Amino acid sequence: MTNERGTLFVVSAPSGSGKGTILSEVFKNSKNVFYSVSATTRKPRPGEVDKVDYFFIDKDKFSNLVESNGMLEYATYCENLYGTPRHEVEKKLNEGFDVILEIETNGAMQVREKMPDATLIFILPPSIKELRRRLKKRGTENDDVINKRVAEAEAEIRQAYSYDYILMNNELSDAINDFTAVLRAAKLENKKTKILIDEVLNDA
Amino acid sequence: MTNERGTLFVVSAPSGSGKGTILSEVFKNSKNVFYSVSATTRKPRPGEVDKVDYFFIDKDKFSNLVESNGMLEYATYCENLYGTPRHEVEKKLNEGFDVILEIETNGAMQVREKMPDATLIFILPPSIKELRRRLKKRGTENDDVINKRVAEAEAEIRQAYSYDYILMNNELSDAINDFTAVLRAAKLENKKTKILIDEVLNDA
């Protein structure tokens, strides 16, 4: 009866926002959500599996995809290219799955341009102070690295103004419930559902 | 830390859409939701309680409220006035409650003008055919009345295009979960939450 195409969700959050924990809980509880796998030109690390961790492809193939509009977004990081292949995302959406892209803010803006129906979600830490505390608690990095991460986080957070939904990960269980509610409610927004009005009126 | 003012929700749905059942389930499960009581100039019916079923007020008081911008919306029905007093709604919102107004589409448009932050939710029946079946099943009304109700429903449904969220009550349990998700997610929309970004960045 209704258009069963899935919804594309783009999720961004600075390091230390708890995004990974939230997403893994959401995936545990959602049957109909597909997590998009990125493509990269970097070499696989030990243990990494092609098509699971990344699509490992060479630079020529990556460039061809970019030129043929086959990448929803891409970026260079440490001289390697990373991107989201459009084909896999479109396929899953057409099969009725919701698709989640976990990408940075620049990539998110590229996706919005190519897929205006995408719903953009930003996860905020409670404060920069708390973000710094969480990064320190990991204990794996020195102060310089932490200062750099905090500065990067601030730059990302400044992009949050243009996201559709903004969540704060203060209490993890609340943030998980918030995220789950957004996944459900975004599909009921006027721009996605007004097509139903005609269907109802026509089935008289 | 954050602005704790509640959110105003306006719910409209034609007769036969199952709105009453959905709302009563939602109220059972929500601690923080307040159901707005309307004011009317009609006389109380046996068993009706002032301030519970309606604020029963006289025409002078009603007109004064309208003139002093004290009504969020109002309408005339069978020579009686019905409306939503602004004072009670504002009070509950300021106390941090979410407030639900269950009103017709004309009233909803008046509320949107006065309270642009309100979230408007429309509940659709699965089809006009199914709506007619539900109304007939009640068995209390003859065909002329049912035809009139269906025509009224169609007119209401045509207003649904301008609502923020549009739900279809096909399976009741799904509709309840949809409604609950919208109540939660609407509070996370950019227009309500972007204020948090500054708070996070400033708390460094």
PDB file of C-alpha atoms in Angstrom, chain A residues 5-14 19-20 22-24 26-27 32-39 53-55 70-75 82-93 97-123 156 163-165 179 183:
ATOM      1  CA  ARG A   5      11.568   2.321   0.774  1.00  0.00           C
ATOM      2  CA  GLY A   6      13.737   2.628   3.880  1.00  0.00           C
ATOM      3  CA  THR A   7      15.087   5.814   5.396  1.00  0.00           C
ATOM      4  CA  LEU A   8      18.699   6.929   5.257  1.00  0.00           C
ATOM      5  CA  PHE A   9      20.124   8.125   8.577  1.00  0.00           C
ATOM      6  CA  VAL A  10      23.426   9.933   8.861  1.00  0.00           C
ATOM      7  CA  VAL A  11      24.973   9.928  12.321  1.00  0.00           C
ATOM      8  CA  SER A  12      27.837  12.167  13.373  1.00  0.00           C
ATOM      9  CA  ALA A  13      29.381  12.669  16.766  1.00  0.00           C
ATOM     10  CA  PRO A  14      32.765  13.668  18.060  1.00  0.00           C
ATOM     11  CA  LYS A  19      28.297   7.130  19.626  1.00  0.00           C
ATOM     12  CA  GLY A  20      29.734   3.621  19.276  1.00  0.00           C
ATOM     13  CA  ILE A  22      24.668   3.886  21.409  1.00  0.00           C
ATOM     14  CA  LEU A  23      24.786   2.472  17.875  1.00  0.00           C
ATOM     15  CA  SER A  24      25.720  -1.031  18.984  1.00  0.00           C
ATOM     16  CA  VAL A  26      20.434   0.209  18.717  1.00  0.00           C
ATOM     17  CA  PHE A  27      21.577  -2.468  16.273  1.00  0.00           C
ATOM     18  CA  ASN A  32      15.310  -3.524  10.040  1.00  0.00           C
ATOM     19  CA  VAL A  33      18.439  -1.391  10.236  1.00  0.00           C
ATOM     20  CA  PHE A  34      21.465  -1.857   8.029  1.00  0.00           C
ATOM     21  CA  TYR A  35      24.848  -0.403   8.871  1.00  0.00           C
ATOM     22  CA  SER A  36      26.592   0.941   5.779  1.00  0.00           C
ATOM     23  CA  VAL A  37      30.134  -0.305   5.142  1.00  0.00           C
ATOM     24  CA  SER A  38      32.602   2.308   3.875  1.00  0.00           C
ATOM     25  CA  ALA A  39      35.080   1.894   1.065  1.00  0.00           C
ATOM     26  CA  ASP A  53      35.065  -3.749   8.004  1.00  0.00           C
ATOM     27  CA  TYR A  54      35.517  -1.910   4.719  1.00  0.00           C
ATOM     28  CA  PHE A  55      35.274  -2.448   1.020  1.00  0.00           C
ATOM     29  CA  GLY A  70      28.954   6.394  -7.256  1.00  0.00           C
ATOM     30  CA  MET A  71      30.105   7.817  -3.906  1.00  0.00           C
ATOM     31  CA  LEU A  72      27.605   9.504  -1.594  1.00  0.00           C
ATOM     32  CA  GLU A  73      30.503  11.209   0.169  1.00  0.00           C
ATOM     33  CA  TYR A  74      34.232  10.827   0.495  1.00  0.00           C
ATOM     34  CA  ALA A  75      37.246  12.313   2.201  1.00  0.00           C
ATOM     35  CA  TYR A  82      37.428   6.853   2.506  1.00  0.00           C
ATOM     36  CA  GLY A  83      33.894   6.986   1.160  1.00  0.00           C
ATOM     37  CA  THR A  84      30.353   5.633   1.105  1.00  0.00           C
ATOM     38  CA  PRO A  85      29.482   3.679  -2.046  1.00  0.00           C
ATOM     39  CA  ARG A  86      26.058   4.714  -3.259  1.00  0.00           C
ATOM     40  CA  HIS A  87      25.120   1.372  -4.819  1.00  0.00           C
ATOM     41  CA  GLU A  88      24.973  -0.642  -1.588  1.00  0.00           C
ATOM     42  CA  VAL A  89      23.018   2.072   0.225  1.00  0.00           C
ATOM     43  CA  GLU A  90      20.427   2.420  -2.558  1.00  0.00           C
ATOM     44  CA  LYS A  91      20.032  -1.361  -2.752  1.00  0.00           C
ATOM     45  CA  LYS A  92      19.282  -1.686   0.966  1.00  0.00           C
ATOM     46  CA  LEU A  93      16.932   1.310   0.981  1.00  0.00           C
ATOM     47  CA  PHE A  97      15.905  -1.400   5.167  1.00  0.00           C
ATOM     48  CA  ASP A  98      16.787   1.747   7.046  1.00  0.00           C
ATOM     49  CA  VAL A  99      20.448   2.491   6.487  1.00  0.00           C
ATOM     50  CA  ILE A 100      22.753   4.182   8.985  1.00  0.00           C
ATOM     51  CA  LEU A 101      25.884   5.989   7.862  1.00  0.00           C
ATOM     52  CA  GLU A 102      28.272   6.852  10.644  1.00  0.00           C
ATOM     53  CA  ILE A 103      30.384   9.617   9.125  1.00  0.00           C
ATOM     54  CA  GLU A 104      31.961  12.961   9.863  1.00  0.00           C
ATOM     55  CA  THR A 105      30.251  16.290   9.412  1.00  0.00           C
ATOM     56  CA  ASN A 106      31.790  17.120   6.033  1.00  0.00           C
ATOM     57  CA  GLY A 107      30.637  13.794   4.660  1.00  0.00           C
ATOM     58  CA  ALA A 108      27.203  14.331   6.159  1.00  0.00           C
ATOM     59  CA  MET A 109      26.811  17.597   4.250  1.00  0.00           C
ATOM     60  CA  GLN A 110      27.795  15.826   1.007  1.00  0.00           C
ATOM     61  CA  VAL A 111      25.167  13.134   1.660  1.00  0.00           C
ATOM     62  CA  ARG A 112      22.477  15.699   2.361  1.00  0.00           C
ATOM     63  CA  GLU A 113      23.166  17.307  -1.013  1.00  0.00           C
ATOM     64  CA  LYS A 114      22.926  13.989  -2.865  1.00  0.00           C
ATOM     65  CA  MET A 115      20.107  12.483  -0.779  1.00  0.00           C
ATOM     66  CA  PRO A 116      17.905  15.326   0.485  1.00  0.00           C
ATOM     67  CA  ASP A 117      15.550  12.847   2.153  1.00  0.00           C
ATOM     68  CA  ALA A 118      18.267  11.671   4.544  1.00  0.00           C
ATOM     69  CA  THR A 119      17.745  12.358   8.240  1.00  0.00           C
ATOM     70  CA  LEU A 120      20.836  13.769   9.962  1.00  0.00           C
ATOM     71  CA  ILE A 121      21.407  12.994  13.649  1.00  0.00           C
ATOM     72  CA  PHE A 122      24.128  14.550  15.781  1.00  0.00           C
ATOM     73  CA  ILE A 123      25.127  13.154  19.169  1.00  0.00           C
ATOM     74  CA  GLU A 156      32.531  19.039  14.567  1.00  0.00           C
ATOM     75  CA  TYR A 163      21.488  18.474  11.667  1.00  0.00           C
ATOM     76  CA  ASP A 164      17.822  17.465  11.816  1.00  0.00           C
ATOM     77  CA  TYR A 165      17.929  15.934  15.285  1.00  0.00           C
ATOM     78  CA  PHE A 179      18.018   7.521  19.221  1.00  0.00           C
ATOM     79  CA  LEU A 183      14.644   6.288  14.018  1.00  0.00           C
TER      80      LEU A 183
END
